[in-house]
């Protein structure tokens, strides 16, 4: 089925065609718009000065140093190389900011290498499985209530509050982290398996063996007004840091954490794979920007996007993410012919003779075999075959990031 985007508000497009696929009442994120123009404006407006000191600030919003570029980075509207290049300012701030971009790249390398294994505890045993447990986020705690409401309303959280929620869910409440990360994935505009699974693994201690202990101290430091207004102010359940825990190492960690015996599969094609003459360009959610390599290579060809109905049926994302996609496609339609399908990409794309950009995620397999032409992924830094068991181990082997 083809979906028309013409002259209709993005929310109305979602209401009309995609409402059976979402988990909430249809609305847009109040502050974050989709589209290349919005992404460019956000990057231009970001000043890295003060980032190192203010990155973890939560409230007041005016004191935050975080860039809020993540939804655009996640969906390829701002390639990491571009963001890396655009960070100009005091060296300590640039260095801290680029470090975070490298965390994003690390998550992509790790996920490209181990794929679905990231859904399991990587290196240490912590509560992992089980159904989603809303009580693990006690709403009478003002800090938890505010953070969950922000997640559900805005579709975005600063890193600090992601850590609070993940730690509260598993380290404090003992619920299995995979269902908690799924809830994040449903609601975040930047929700990616790579970064979200990694963020949960590291916060709850499954990646590092050192769980992040969430306590009142962090809230008072980063968002003092939340404690002041909290009904539990005088009987705070997180008054002290949690007891140190010492998670046991996983009995048989995935050997691919130590080395990659199939680096070519992890990194994807290094040069353009030509099978036949393309008649269209297909975009995926991994790469929706004007700099998408296949899009750039074929400025005259129509652009096709498929809302993957079977996948969305399972994921039940928040409507904010689908509105973000529609905004992005409407924005692109100002410059290119855009055709939007709703259905199964495995059935729709084989007849398209499409050029497409390879993406470092398992779900790209749906597009890989039938593409007429496949373009390499624009890595910030080339994947290597050495250890990825920690960020620092991974970084030691890394070659210089590319910034052009
Ligand atoms: C439990 C948990 C879940 C997370 N889930 C996601 C997710 O689904 N998608 C996602 O993109 N990030 C995720 N992160 C990482 C990080 O919290 C967000 O990238 C960041 O908060 C986005 O805000 P920002 O753009 O203002 O970041 P900034 O601080 O301005 O950083 C700039 C960019 O660097 C990258 N970055 C920053 N910190 C990290 C990090 N710790 N790991 C990976 N990349 C990072 C992002 O691309 C970000 O946009 C998660 C972290 C935790 C602790």
Coordinates of C-alpha atoms and ligand atoms in Angstrom, one line a residue:
X1 CA 0.0 0.0 0.0
X2 CA 1.3 3.5 -0.9
X3 CA 0.9 6.3 1.6
X4 CA 0.4 9.8 0.5
X5 CA 2.2 12.5 2.5
X6 CA 0.9 15.5 0.5
X7 CA -0.6 18.5 2.3
X8 CA -1.4 16.5 5.5
X9 CA 0.0 17.2 9.0
X10 CA 2.4 14.4 10.1
X11 CA 0.2 13.4 12.9
X12 CA -2.7 13.0 10.5
X13 CA -0.6 10.7 8.3
X14 CA 0.1 8.5 11.3
X15 CA -3.5 8.7 12.4
X16 CA -4.8 7.6 9.0
X17 CA -2.3 4.9 8.0
X18 CA -0.2 3.8 11.0
X19 CA -2.4 4.1 14.1
X20 CA -2.6 0.3 14.3
X21 CA 1.1 0.1 14.8
X22 CA 1.6 2.5 17.8
X23 CA 1.5 2.1 21.5
X24 CA 0.1 5.5 22.6
X25 CA -2.2 8.4 21.7
X26 CA -0.9 10.0 18.5
X27 CA 1.2 13.0 19.1
X28 CA 4.5 14.6 18.1
X29 CA 7.4 15.2 20.4
X30 CA 6.7 18.8 21.7
X31 CA 10.3 20.1 20.9
X32 CA 12.0 17.7 18.5
X33 CA 11.1 17.8 14.8
X34 CA 12.1 15.3 12.2
X35 CA 13.8 16.2 8.9
X36 CA 17.1 17.2 7.5
X37 CA 16.3 20.9 7.9
X38 CA 15.5 20.5 11.6
X39 CA 18.7 18.4 12.0
X40 CA 20.9 21.0 10.3
X41 CA 19.3 23.8 12.5
X42 CA 20.0 21.8 15.7
X43 CA 23.6 21.2 14.7
X44 CA 24.1 24.9 13.8
X45 CA 22.6 26.0 17.1
X46 CA 24.7 23.7 19.2
X47 CA 27.6 25.3 21.0
X48 CA 30.1 22.8 22.5
X49 CA 31.4 25.4 25.0
X50 CA 30.8 24.2 28.5
X51 CA 29.8 20.7 27.4
X52 CA 32.3 18.8 29.6
X53 CA 31.0 20.5 32.8
X54 CA 27.3 20.6 31.9
X55 CA 26.7 17.4 30.0
X56 CA 25.2 15.7 33.0
X57 CA 23.0 18.5 34.2
X58 CA 19.3 17.6 34.2
X59 CA 17.4 20.6 35.5
X60 CA 16.9 23.5 35.0
X61 CA 16.9 22.8 31.3
X62 CA 18.7 26.1 30.6
X63 CA 21.7 24.7 32.5
X64 CA 22.0 21.6 30.3
X65 CA 25.1 21.1 28.2
X66 CA 23.8 18.0 26.2
X67 CA 23.4 18.6 22.5
X68 CA 20.1 16.8 22.0
X69 CA 21.3 15.7 18.6
X70 CA 20.8 12.0 19.2
X71 CA 17.5 11.5 17.2
X72 CA 19.3 13.0 14.1
X73 CA 22.5 11.0 14.7
X74 CA 20.5 7.8 15.3
X75 CA 18.7 8.1 12.0
X76 CA 21.6 9.2 9.9
X77 CA 20.3 12.8 9.4
X78 CA 23.6 13.9 11.0
X79 CA 26.3 11.4 10.2
X80 CA 28.9 11.0 13.0
X81 CA 31.6 12.3 10.7
X82 CA 29.7 15.6 10.2
X83 CA 29.1 16.1 13.9
X84 CA 32.7 15.3 14.7
X85 CA 33.8 17.9 12.3
X86 CA 31.3 20.5 13.5
X87 CA 32.5 20.3 17.1
X88 CA 34.7 23.4 17.4
X89 CA 35.5 25.2 20.6
X90 CA 37.5 24.8 23.8
X91 CA 39.6 21.7 23.5
X92 CA 38.4 20.0 26.8
X93 CA 34.8 20.4 25.6
X94 CA 35.5 19.2 22.1
X95 CA 37.5 16.3 23.4
X96 CA 34.7 15.2 25.8
X97 CA 32.0 15.6 23.1
X98 CA 34.0 13.6 20.6
X99 CA 34.5 10.9 23.3
X100 CA 30.7 10.6 23.4
X101 CA 30.5 10.3 19.6
X102 CA 33.0 7.5 19.9
X103 CA 30.7 5.8 22.4
X104 CA 28.0 5.9 19.8
X105 CA 30.5 4.4 17.2
X106 CA 31.6 1.8 19.7
X107 CA 27.9 0.7 20.2
X108 CA 27.5 0.4 16.5
X109 CA 30.7 -1.7 16.1
X110 CA 29.8 -3.9 19.0
X111 CA 26.2 -4.5 17.7
X112 CA 27.5 -5.1 14.1
X113 CA 29.8 -7.8 15.5
X114 CA 27.7 -9.6 18.1
X115 CA 24.1 -8.7 17.0
X116 CA 21.4 -10.4 19.0
X117 CA 23.9 -11.4 21.7
X118 CA 23.6 -7.9 23.0
X119 CA 20.1 -8.8 24.2
X120 CA 21.8 -11.2 26.7
X121 CA 24.1 -10.3 29.6
X122 CA 27.4 -9.6 28.0
X123 CA 30.0 -10.2 30.6
X124 CA 28.4 -10.3 34.1
X125 CA 25.3 -11.9 35.5
X126 CA 22.6 -9.4 36.6
X127 CA 18.8 -9.8 36.6
X128 CA 18.0 -10.0 32.9
X129 CA 14.8 -11.7 31.8
X130 CA 11.1 -11.4 32.6
X131 CA 8.1 -9.3 31.7
X132 CA 8.0 -5.5 31.9
X133 CA 7.4 -4.5 35.5
X134 CA 6.0 -0.9 35.8
X135 CA 6.3 -1.0 39.6
X136 CA 10.1 -1.1 39.3
X137 CA 9.8 2.6 38.6
X138 CA 7.9 3.8 41.7
X139 CA 5.9 6.9 40.5
X140 CA 5.7 8.3 44.0
X141 CA 9.4 9.2 43.7
X142 CA 9.4 12.7 42.0
X143 CA 12.7 12.0 40.2
X144 CA 11.4 8.7 38.7
X145 CA 8.0 10.1 37.9
X146 CA 9.5 13.2 36.2
X147 CA 11.9 11.1 34.1
X148 CA 9.3 8.6 33.0
X149 CA 6.9 11.4 32.1
X150 CA 9.6 13.1 30.0
X151 CA 10.4 9.8 28.3
X152 CA 6.7 9.3 27.4
X153 CA 6.0 12.9 26.5
X154 CA 9.2 14.1 24.8
X155 CA 10.7 10.9 23.6
X156 CA 14.0 12.0 24.8
X157 CA 16.1 12.0 28.1
X158 CA 19.5 13.3 29.0
X159 CA 22.1 10.5 29.6
X160 CA 22.0 11.1 33.4
X161 CA 18.2 10.3 33.7
X162 CA 18.6 7.3 31.4
X163 CA 21.1 6.0 34.0
X164 CA 18.8 6.8 36.9
X165 CA 15.9 4.9 35.3
X166 CA 18.0 1.9 34.3
X167 CA 19.6 1.7 37.7
X168 CA 16.3 2.1 39.6
X169 CA 14.7 -0.6 37.4
X170 CA 17.3 -3.3 37.9
X171 CA 19.9 -2.4 40.5
X172 CA 17.3 -1.0 43.0
X173 CA 14.1 -2.9 42.1
X174 CA 15.7 -6.1 40.9
X175 CA 13.7 -6.3 37.6
X176 CA 15.3 -8.0 34.5
X177 CA 16.8 -5.2 32.4
X178 CA 15.8 -6.4 28.9
X179 CA 12.1 -5.4 29.4
X180 CA 13.1 -2.0 30.8
X181 CA 15.3 -1.4 27.7
X182 CA 12.4 -2.4 25.5
X183 CA 10.2 0.3 27.1
X184 CA 13.0 2.8 26.4
X185 CA 13.2 1.6 22.8
X186 CA 9.5 2.1 22.3
X187 CA 9.6 5.7 23.5
X188 CA 12.9 7.2 22.6
X189 CA 13.2 9.1 19.3
X190 CA 16.8 8.0 19.3
X191 CA 16.0 4.4 20.3
X192 CA 18.6 2.2 18.7
X193 CA 19.4 -1.4 19.7
X194 CA 23.1 -0.7 19.6
X195 CA 23.2 2.3 22.0
X196 CA 20.2 1.4 24.1
X197 CA 21.3 -2.2 24.8
X198 CA 24.8 -1.0 25.5
X199 CA 23.5 1.8 27.8
X200 CA 21.5 -0.7 29.8
X201 CA 24.3 -3.3 29.9
X202 CA 26.8 -0.8 31.3
X203 CA 24.4 0.9 33.7
X204 CA 23.1 -2.2 35.4
X205 CA 26.6 -3.8 35.5
X206 CA 26.1 -6.6 32.8
X207 CA 28.8 -5.0 30.7
X208 CA 31.2 -3.7 33.2
X209 CA 30.6 -5.6 36.4
X210 CA 30.2 -2.3 38.2
X211 CA 26.5 -1.3 38.4
X212 CA 25.7 2.4 38.5
X213 CA 24.3 3.2 42.0
X214 CA 21.4 5.6 41.8
X215 CA 21.0 7.7 44.9
X216 CA 19.5 11.0 46.2
X217 CA 23.0 12.6 45.9
X218 CA 22.8 12.6 42.1
X219 CA 19.3 14.0 42.0
X220 CA 20.2 16.8 44.4
X221 CA 23.3 17.6 42.4
X222 CA 21.7 17.4 38.9
X223 CA 18.1 18.4 39.4
X224 CA 17.7 19.8 43.0
X225 CA 14.1 21.0 42.5
X226 CA 12.9 17.5 42.1
X227 CA 13.8 16.5 45.6
X228 CA 12.4 19.8 47.0
X229 CA 9.0 18.9 45.6
X230 CA 9.1 15.2 46.3
X231 CA 6.4 13.7 48.5
X232 CA 9.1 11.3 49.8
X233 CA 11.5 14.0 50.6
X234 CA 11.7 13.0 54.3
X235 CA 11.6 9.3 53.6
X236 CA 13.6 9.0 50.4
X237 CA 14.0 5.4 49.4
X238 CA 17.3 6.2 47.7
X239 CA 18.7 8.3 50.5
X240 CA 22.0 6.3 50.5
X241 CA 23.9 4.6 47.8
X242 CA 22.9 1.0 47.2
X243 CA 25.2 -1.7 48.7
X244 CA 28.0 -2.6 46.4
X245 CA 27.2 -5.7 44.4
X246 CA 29.7 -8.0 42.8
X247 CA 28.1 -9.6 39.8
X248 CA 29.5 -12.9 38.8
X249 CA 31.2 -13.2 35.4
X250 CA 29.1 -14.8 32.7
X251 CA 30.2 -18.5 32.4
X252 CA 30.8 -18.4 28.7
X253 CA 31.0 -14.9 27.3
X254 CA 30.6 -14.6 23.5
X255 CA 34.1 -15.2 22.1
X256 CA 33.4 -12.5 19.5
X257 CA 33.9 -10.0 22.3
X258 CA 37.6 -10.8 22.1
X259 CA 38.2 -11.1 18.3
X260 CA 36.3 -10.8 15.0
X261 CA 36.9 -13.7 12.7
X262 CA 34.6 -12.2 10.1
X263 CA 35.5 -8.6 9.9
X264 CA 34.2 -8.2 6.4
X265 CA 30.7 -9.2 7.6
X266 CA 30.9 -6.8 10.5
X267 CA 32.1 -3.8 8.5
X268 CA 30.0 -4.4 5.4
X269 CA 31.1 -3.6 1.8
X270 CA 34.2 -1.4 1.5
X271 CA 33.3 -0.3 -2.0
X272 CA 30.0 0.0 -4.0
X273 CA 28.5 -3.4 -4.8
X274 CA 27.1 -3.2 -8.4
X275 CA 24.6 -5.9 -9.5
X276 CA 22.4 -4.1 -12.0
X277 CA 21.4 -0.5 -12.9
X278 CA 19.4 1.1 -10.2
X279 CA 16.0 2.6 -10.9
X280 CA 15.3 3.9 -7.4
X281 CA 17.0 4.6 -4.1
X282 CA 15.7 2.9 -0.9
X283 CA 16.3 4.6 2.4
X284 CA 16.2 2.7 5.7
X285 CA 15.6 4.1 9.2
X286 CA 19.4 3.8 9.8
X287 CA 20.2 6.4 7.1
X288 CA 17.5 8.9 6.3
X289 CA 19.6 12.0 5.7
X290 CA 20.5 14.0 2.5
X291 CA 24.1 12.6 2.9
X292 CA 23.0 9.0 2.6
X293 CA 25.6 7.6 0.2
X294 CA 23.1 5.9 -2.2
X295 CA 20.9 9.1 -2.3
X296 CA 23.9 11.2 -3.1
X297 CA 25.1 8.8 -5.8
X298 CA 21.7 9.0 -7.6
X299 CA 20.3 12.6 -7.5
X300 CA 17.7 11.9 -10.3
X301 CA 16.2 8.7 -9.0
X302 CA 13.0 8.5 -7.0
X303 CA 13.4 7.7 -3.3
X304 CA 11.5 4.9 -1.6
X305 CA 10.8 4.3 2.0
X306 CA 8.9 1.3 3.5
X307 CA 7.2 1.5 6.8
X308 CA 8.0 -2.1 7.8
X309 CA 4.6 -3.2 9.0
X310 CA 5.5 -6.7 10.4
X311 CA 8.4 -5.2 12.4
X312 CA 6.4 -2.2 13.6
X313 CA 3.6 -4.5 14.6
X314 CA 6.0 -6.3 17.0
X315 CA 7.8 -3.2 18.2
X316 CA 4.7 -1.1 19.0
X317 CA 6.7 2.1 19.1
X318 CA 5.4 5.4 20.4
X319 CA 3.6 7.5 17.8
X320 CA 6.2 10.2 18.3
X321 CA 8.8 8.2 16.5
X322 CA 6.5 7.5 13.5
X323 CA 5.6 11.3 13.4
X324 CA 9.4 12.0 13.4
X325 CA 9.8 9.6 10.3
X326 CA 6.8 11.2 8.5
X327 CA 8.3 14.7 9.2
X328 CA 11.6 13.5 7.8
X329 CA 10.0 12.1 4.6
X330 CA 7.9 15.2 4.1
X331 CA 11.0 17.4 4.4
X332 CA 12.9 15.2 1.9
X333 CA 9.9 15.4 -0.5
X334 CA 10.6 19.2 -0.8
X335 CA 13.8 18.2 -2.7
X336 CA 13.2 14.7 -4.1
X337 CA 10.5 12.5 -5.4
X338 CA 9.5 10.4 -2.4
X339 CA 7.3 7.3 -2.5
X340 CA 6.2 5.8 0.8
X341 CA 5.0 2.2 1.2
X342 CA 3.4 0.4 4.1
X343 CA 4.1 -3.3 4.1
X344 CA 6.8 -6.0 4.2
X345 CA 10.1 -4.8 2.8
X346 CA 11.0 -8.4 1.9
X347 CA 8.0 -8.4 -0.5
X348 CA 8.2 -4.8 -1.7
X349 CA 11.9 -4.1 -2.3
X350 CA 12.7 -7.1 -4.7
X351 CA 11.0 -5.4 -7.6
X352 CA 12.5 -2.0 -7.1
X353 CA 16.0 -2.4 -8.5
X354 CA 17.2 -0.1 -5.7
X355 CA 20.4 1.5 -4.7
X356 CA 20.7 1.3 -0.9
X357 CA 23.2 2.1 1.8
X358 CA 24.4 -1.0 3.7
X359 CA 23.6 -0.6 7.5
X360 CA 25.4 -2.3 10.4
X361 CA 22.3 -3.9 11.9
X362 CA 20.9 -7.5 11.6
X363 CA 17.6 -6.3 10.1
X364 CA 19.4 -5.0 7.1
X365 CA 19.4 -8.6 5.8
X366 CA 15.8 -7.9 4.6
X367 CA 17.2 -5.5 2.0
X368 CA 20.6 -7.0 1.2
X369 CA 20.1 -9.7 -1.3
X370 CA 17.8 -8.0 -3.7
X371 CA 19.4 -4.6 -3.9
X372 CA 20.7 -3.6 -7.4
X373 CA 23.5 -1.6 -5.8
X374 CA 24.8 -1.4 -2.3
X375 CA 26.8 1.5 -0.9
X376 CA 29.3 1.3 2.0
X377 CA 28.3 2.5 5.5
X378 CA 30.0 5.8 6.4
X379 CA 31.8 4.6 9.5
X380 CA 33.3 7.3 11.7
X381 CA 36.2 4.9 12.4
X382 CA 36.8 1.5 10.7
X383 CA 35.8 -1.6 12.7
X384 CA 38.8 -3.6 13.8
X385 CA 39.2 -7.3 14.6
X386 CA 40.5 -6.8 18.2
X387 CA 38.7 -6.8 21.5
X388 CA 35.4 -4.9 22.0
X389 CA 34.9 -6.2 25.5
X390 CA 35.1 -2.6 26.9
X391 CA 35.1 0.9 25.4
X392 CA 38.8 1.4 26.4
X393 CA 39.9 -2.0 24.9
X394 CA 38.0 -1.2 21.7
X395 CA 39.5 2.3 21.5
X396 CA 43.1 1.2 21.9
X397 CA 42.9 -0.6 18.6
X398 CA 41.0 2.1 16.8
X399 CA 42.5 3.9 13.8
X400 CA 42.0 7.7 13.5
X401 CA 38.3 8.7 13.1
X402 CA 37.4 10.1 9.7
X403 CA 36.0 13.6 9.5
X404 CA 35.5 14.0 5.8
Ligands
LIG1 C1 20.2 3.2 29.7 C2 20.7 4.0 28.5 C3 20.0 3.9 27.3 C4 20.4 4.6 26.2 N1 19.8 4.5 25.0 C5 20.2 5.1 23.9 C6 19.6 5.0 22.6 O1 18.6 4.2 22.5 N2 20.1 5.7 21.6 C7 21.1 6.5 21.7 O2 21.5 7.1 20.7 N3 21.8 6.7 22.8 C8 21.4 6.0 23.9 N4 22.0 6.2 25.1 C9 23.2 7.0 25.2 C10 23.0 8.4 25.6 O3 22.3 8.5 26.8 C11 22.4 9.3 24.5 O4 23.0 9.1 23.3 C12 22.4 10.8 24.8 O5 21.9 11.0 26.1 C13 21.7 11.6 23.8 O6 21.6 12.9 24.1 P1 22.5 14.0 23.4 O7 22.3 13.9 22.0 O8 22.2 15.3 24.1 O9 24.0 13.6 23.8 P2 25.3 14.4 23.9 O10 25.8 14.3 25.3 O11 25.2 15.7 23.3 O12 26.3 13.5 23.0 C14 26.4 13.7 21.6 C15 26.1 12.3 20.9 O13 27.1 11.3 21.3 C16 26.4 10.1 21.4 N5 26.4 9.6 22.8 C17 26.5 10.3 23.9 N6 26.5 9.5 25.0 C18 26.5 8.2 24.5 C19 26.5 7.0 25.1 N7 26.6 6.8 26.5 N8 26.4 5.9 24.3 C20 26.3 6.0 23.0 N9 26.3 7.2 22.4 C21 26.4 8.3 23.1 C22 25.0 10.3 20.9 O14 24.9 10.0 19.5 C23 24.8 11.8 21.2 O15 23.8 12.4 20.4 C24 21.6 5.5 26.3 C25 22.2 5.6 27.5 C26 21.8 4.8 28.6 C27 22.5 5.0 29.9

